[in-house]
Every structure is written in structure tokens, then in C-alpha cells.
Amino acid sequence: MDLKDFGRALRRYWLTVVVCALLGLVAASSASLLVRPTYNGQTQLFVAIQSTGSVAELQQGNTFTQARVQSYVQTAKTPIVLQPVIDSLGLDMTPASLAGKVSAKADPSTVLVTITATDPSPMRAAAIAQAIADSLINVVDDLESPASGAASPIKLSVVTPATAPSEPSSTDIKLSLAIGLIGGLGIGIVVTLARSALDTKVRSREDLSKVSNTPLLGGISFDSDAVKKPLLTQAAHQSPRAESFRQIRTNLQFANVNNKSKTMLVTSSLPGEGKSTTAINLAIAMSQAGQRVVLVDADLRRPTAANYLGLESSAGLTTALLGTASVEDLLQSWGDDQLYVLASGQIPPNPSELLGSAPMSRLLGKLEDEFDVVIIDAPPLIPVTDASVLAQLAGGVVMVVGSGKLKSQDLKKSMELLELVDAKLLGVVLNLLPTHGPDAYAQSYYSYISNTEQGSGEQSLLKTRTMNASHMKVGRRPRSRSASVQSHVAPRG
């Protein structure tokens, strides 16, 4: 994972990092409140040699004293010193347990011995430190006294008496919170990296590039208004959604420039990625550019085009394939542009066989002769074989990928299915992209109309337009029959 991927992972899972940091703060503050504070009582002893000799003798005695100091440091934690302290203070502990609460140290360059006692009570901590110092003085005096009964050559004196500390010696609350925050952030980053490594869903163009080098035709951001108003004509002309389909339309022209076939298949890997609404709106966008477009609803398992467009669905593709009626009589015009729709017709029991039949191939050839563009709304690739069968008849395939809905292994499997039938993949459309965050599809465009014109134009476009839908013969004036655009449900597969 490079630095760019790391930054994207942090932006994608920033909430995880924040939650872990807050949990670290809570844990640190709880530990600080639950842990009983301790206090350090401290005293210092000076070790001296009792001699009144020459300067050389004093120097030799000082060296001797420094050598003995380290022994006294070790002696301070022995039972011979600690037992008298326990007896004098009435402590309910053993010399070994008391030794765990006591520390003694000395600087090698000095003759000072520092004794520290730790206890939850500041008064008792000071009392223990002072008692140990007094006991050590007595023990050293006994140990260093000659057998003849003469005075000990070593003298220990208290230079800093122990006093009750006013502040606890336990970790400062601010330091604890800082440690908790840093620890929480560290855990959050580790969890984020783990989630990013385990997350195989395709969410952005970067994720797409890791699976395939297939060109990205464009991205469509998620729009909550599109749930009730899925059609391109129901969005403002200068809206990001409308601009996205215009961009996809332009990119498709370049992707399909060397292809003699006019038929374009729109599919997805799994249901729910928005391939039907993408096919419908792409057909609308191309017809708005002045092309004669026919949309064929070949999803014979879950047909939706007629429902979205407010057209009759009882007669259509299956009717033409069975020879019950000619395709010219089954086409329905929609909108003010040259867009025609061939609905699904009755749902057959054998969609795959019907779509791969010779009549289907002849039907597509006939439509290519009469129209500039033929767009087929096909079923998803993985659940059924319908799309793979149709892909062999189409000049190119457009794959719709729902951001955050499809795993990379599923996308790879879909592309392998297309390769098996030698289908030409024109590109990928990323659908349902977030509008903000690391996975947002950034795009910008300019409007050169005045604010007044733009406002009035958007209000006009946002109104539900009444569309005429009628049976027609290709190249002839359609017979008059009206159908209004109905309210629509959320986009389906």
C-alpha cells in the first residue's frame, strides 16, 4: 500500500480512527480514576568516614567510603533493616513485601544514599522512608563497628528528612490521556489498514484499475432525488447527473469509433447496480444529441424499461421473436426526440434460448438498418447466461458497476465471462458513487447562461413532462396514442 492508498483508506474509514481515539481517551481516563494514587516518601543519607588524618588519608578514606556506599544501598532492602521498621510502625507485611515498596540508589560520584518508600498514604510513605533511614544507620553502625568495641569508622547521617508529599507520584492524568489518545489513534490506523486490505468491494476508479485496465467511461453520483425521478429528463439540464450521462455519451463515441456495429449491450455483474436506469438514460442522452435511438428491453426476467417510461409492456421483444407481430408495429416512440422503445413483451419460460435464437439476430440487424444506435438492456451476467448470449450479437458491451455493491472478484468473473464469448467490452460506468469523500467522482462543467435563464430553465425541466407513446412503423409517422410518465420506483438491476 503506497502513501496515496493509505490516505484514501484513512479518508474512507476516518470514523473508525475517531472512534478508536475516543475509546482510548475513555480507557485512559477510566484507568486514571480507578487506579488508587500512590505517594513517594523520600529521605537522603550522607556517608562519611570518621578520620582526622592527613590529606592523603582523607582522600583514601573518601575512595573507601564511595566503594562502601553501593553496599549500603543493597543493605537498605534486606530484612535486617526492614524488620525493625515493620515492628516500629506496626505494618502488616513481611520484609519481602515491604522491599517491593522501597527503592534505594546512590550516585557513583557522591556519598549520598537516597531512600524512597511508596504507599497510598503520604504520611505513611514518609514515615516508612524515615524509619528505613534510621534503621539503616543503626545496622551500618553495628556492621562496621570493630570487634574490639571501638567506634565505627563509618557514619551515616540524615541530610534530608522525609516529609509527607503533597502530590501523588502516580502517572499524571494529562499524560495518561495523551497515551490513551495516541494508543487509540494507533489502534484505529491499524484497524483501518486491516479493513482496507480485507475490503474487496469496488468503490472508486482506483479499485477498478486494480481489477482491469478497462477504460472508465464515466461515473454517476448517487442522487436521492433519482429514486423517485430516475429519468434524465426529470433532472435539471445543468445538474451533475445530466452532465454525467453526457460525458458517458461522448466517451462512448470515442470507444466505439472503429466499430461497424450499432448495437450496444448494457449489463452489470449482479442485480441492483443500476444497469437498467443507466441504459434508459443513456438512450435518452443519445437521442437528445440528434441520433435515432432504439432501446430494447432484453431483460426478460425482470423487465423494467416500460415501467420507467410509462409504456405498454405486454407486447414487445418476445412478441416479435415469436412472429406474432412485426417489430415495426411493436416499437413505441417516447419523448420529443427520436427515441423508440421495444418493450420486453410477455416473459417467456426460456429467455436464454429465445435471446440466442436466429430471429433475435435478424431482429437486431433490422434495427441497425433503421436506427443510428441500438441499446440493449440485458440481465446481469453472473446469475444467468442471457447477457453472455446477447453479448455475442452486440458490437460492444457497457458494464455498469455499482459503487460499494460489487466485489472485485465478481467483477473479474464478469469480465472473464465476456472474454469467453469474445465480446468487446467498451468500458465501465461507475454508478451510485458517493458525492463526497475519497470515492467521489469529481467532475466540473461550466454554464454560460445567466442566473435568471438557468433558474427558469431548471424549473421548466423539473416539471413532469407528458410524453407521447405510440405504436409506429419505422420510417413512417406513428399512430397517435398518448401515455403519460407515471411515478416511478427506485432503480432496479
mmCIF file of N, CA and C in Angstrom, residues 7 58 97 108 137 195 210 220 257 259 295 319 331 333 391 409 434 437 452 469:
data_model
loop_
_atom_site.group_PDB
_atom_site.id
_atom_site.type_symbol
_atom_site.label_atom_id
_atom_site.label_comp_id
_atom_site.label_asym_id
_atom_site.label_seq_id
_atom_site.Cartn_x
_atom_site.Cartn_y
_atom_site.Cartn_z
ATOM 1 N N GLY A 7 -3.676 7.249 2.420
ATOM 2 C CA GLY A 7 -4.508 8.436 2.638
ATOM 3 C C GLY A 7 -5.954 8.195 2.277
ATOM 4 N N LEU A 58 42.661 11.324 54.065
ATOM 5 C CA LEU A 58 41.273 11.718 53.806
ATOM 6 C C LEU A 58 40.842 11.314 52.395
ATOM 7 N N SER A 97 7.621 -8.143 51.140
ATOM 8 C CA SER A 97 6.597 -7.268 50.562
ATOM 9 C C SER A 97 6.950 -5.803 50.768
ATOM 10 N N PRO A 108 27.263 7.224 41.765
ATOM 11 C CA PRO A 108 28.627 6.714 41.958
ATOM 12 C C PRO A 108 29.644 7.799 42.294
ATOM 13 N N ILE A 137 20.970 3.328 59.490
ATOM 14 C CA ILE A 137 22.063 3.946 60.275
ATOM 15 C C ILE A 137 22.509 3.007 61.382
ATOM 16 N N ARG A 195 -9.041 -3.178 7.543
ATOM 17 C CA ARG A 195 -10.313 -3.115 6.822
ATOM 18 C C ARG A 195 -10.093 -2.829 5.346
ATOM 19 N N LYS A 210 -7.368 -1.738 -10.266
ATOM 20 C CA LYS A 210 -6.676 -2.900 -9.703
ATOM 21 C C LYS A 210 -7.221 -4.211 -10.268
ATOM 22 N N ILE A 220 -21.382 8.089 -12.149
ATOM 23 C CA ILE A 220 -22.677 8.688 -11.835
ATOM 24 C C ILE A 220 -22.819 8.707 -10.322
ATOM 25 N N VAL A 257 -15.587 4.090 -31.954
ATOM 26 C CA VAL A 257 -15.388 4.786 -33.222
ATOM 27 C C VAL A 257 -15.043 3.829 -34.364
ATOM 28 N N ASN A 259 -15.963 0.642 -34.547
ATOM 29 C CA ASN A 259 -16.890 -0.483 -34.552
ATOM 30 C C ASN A 259 -17.999 -0.235 -35.578
ATOM 31 N N LEU A 295 -34.258 1.612 -27.871
ATOM 32 C CA LEU A 295 -33.928 0.912 -26.627
ATOM 33 C C LEU A 295 -34.678 -0.405 -26.603
ATOM 34 N N THR A 319 -42.818 -10.835 -28.437
ATOM 35 C CA THR A 319 -43.869 -10.886 -29.459
ATOM 36 C C THR A 319 -43.264 -10.931 -30.856
ATOM 37 N N LEU A 331 -42.709 -1.137 -31.941
ATOM 38 C CA LEU A 331 -41.910 -0.018 -31.437
ATOM 39 C C LEU A 331 -42.805 1.093 -30.921
ATOM 40 N N SER A 333 -42.698 5.146 -29.639
ATOM 41 C CA SER A 333 -41.902 6.370 -29.565
ATOM 42 C C SER A 333 -42.065 6.996 -28.184
ATOM 43 N N ALA A 391 -24.310 -10.802 -25.717
ATOM 44 C CA ALA A 391 -23.045 -10.107 -25.971
ATOM 45 C C ALA A 391 -22.414 -10.562 -27.274
ATOM 46 N N GLN A 409 -13.754 -9.649 -7.077
ATOM 47 C CA GLN A 409 -13.743 -10.980 -7.675
ATOM 48 C C GLN A 409 -14.970 -11.216 -8.554
ATOM 49 N N PRO A 434 -20.473 7.960 -4.203
ATOM 50 C CA PRO A 434 -20.769 8.976 -3.179
ATOM 51 C C PRO A 434 -20.434 10.368 -3.703
ATOM 52 N N GLY A 437 -16.121 12.556 -0.196
ATOM 53 C CA GLY A 437 -15.207 11.558 0.311
ATOM 54 C C GLY A 437 -14.212 11.097 -0.733
ATOM 55 N N THR A 452 -30.858 34.037 -14.261
ATOM 56 C CA THR A 452 -32.304 34.072 -14.480
ATOM 57 C C THR A 452 -32.732 32.991 -15.460
ATOM 58 N N ALA A 469 -46.589 8.182 -26.269
ATOM 59 C CA ALA A 469 -46.098 6.835 -26.581
ATOM 60 C C ALA A 469 -47.068 6.196 -27.560
#
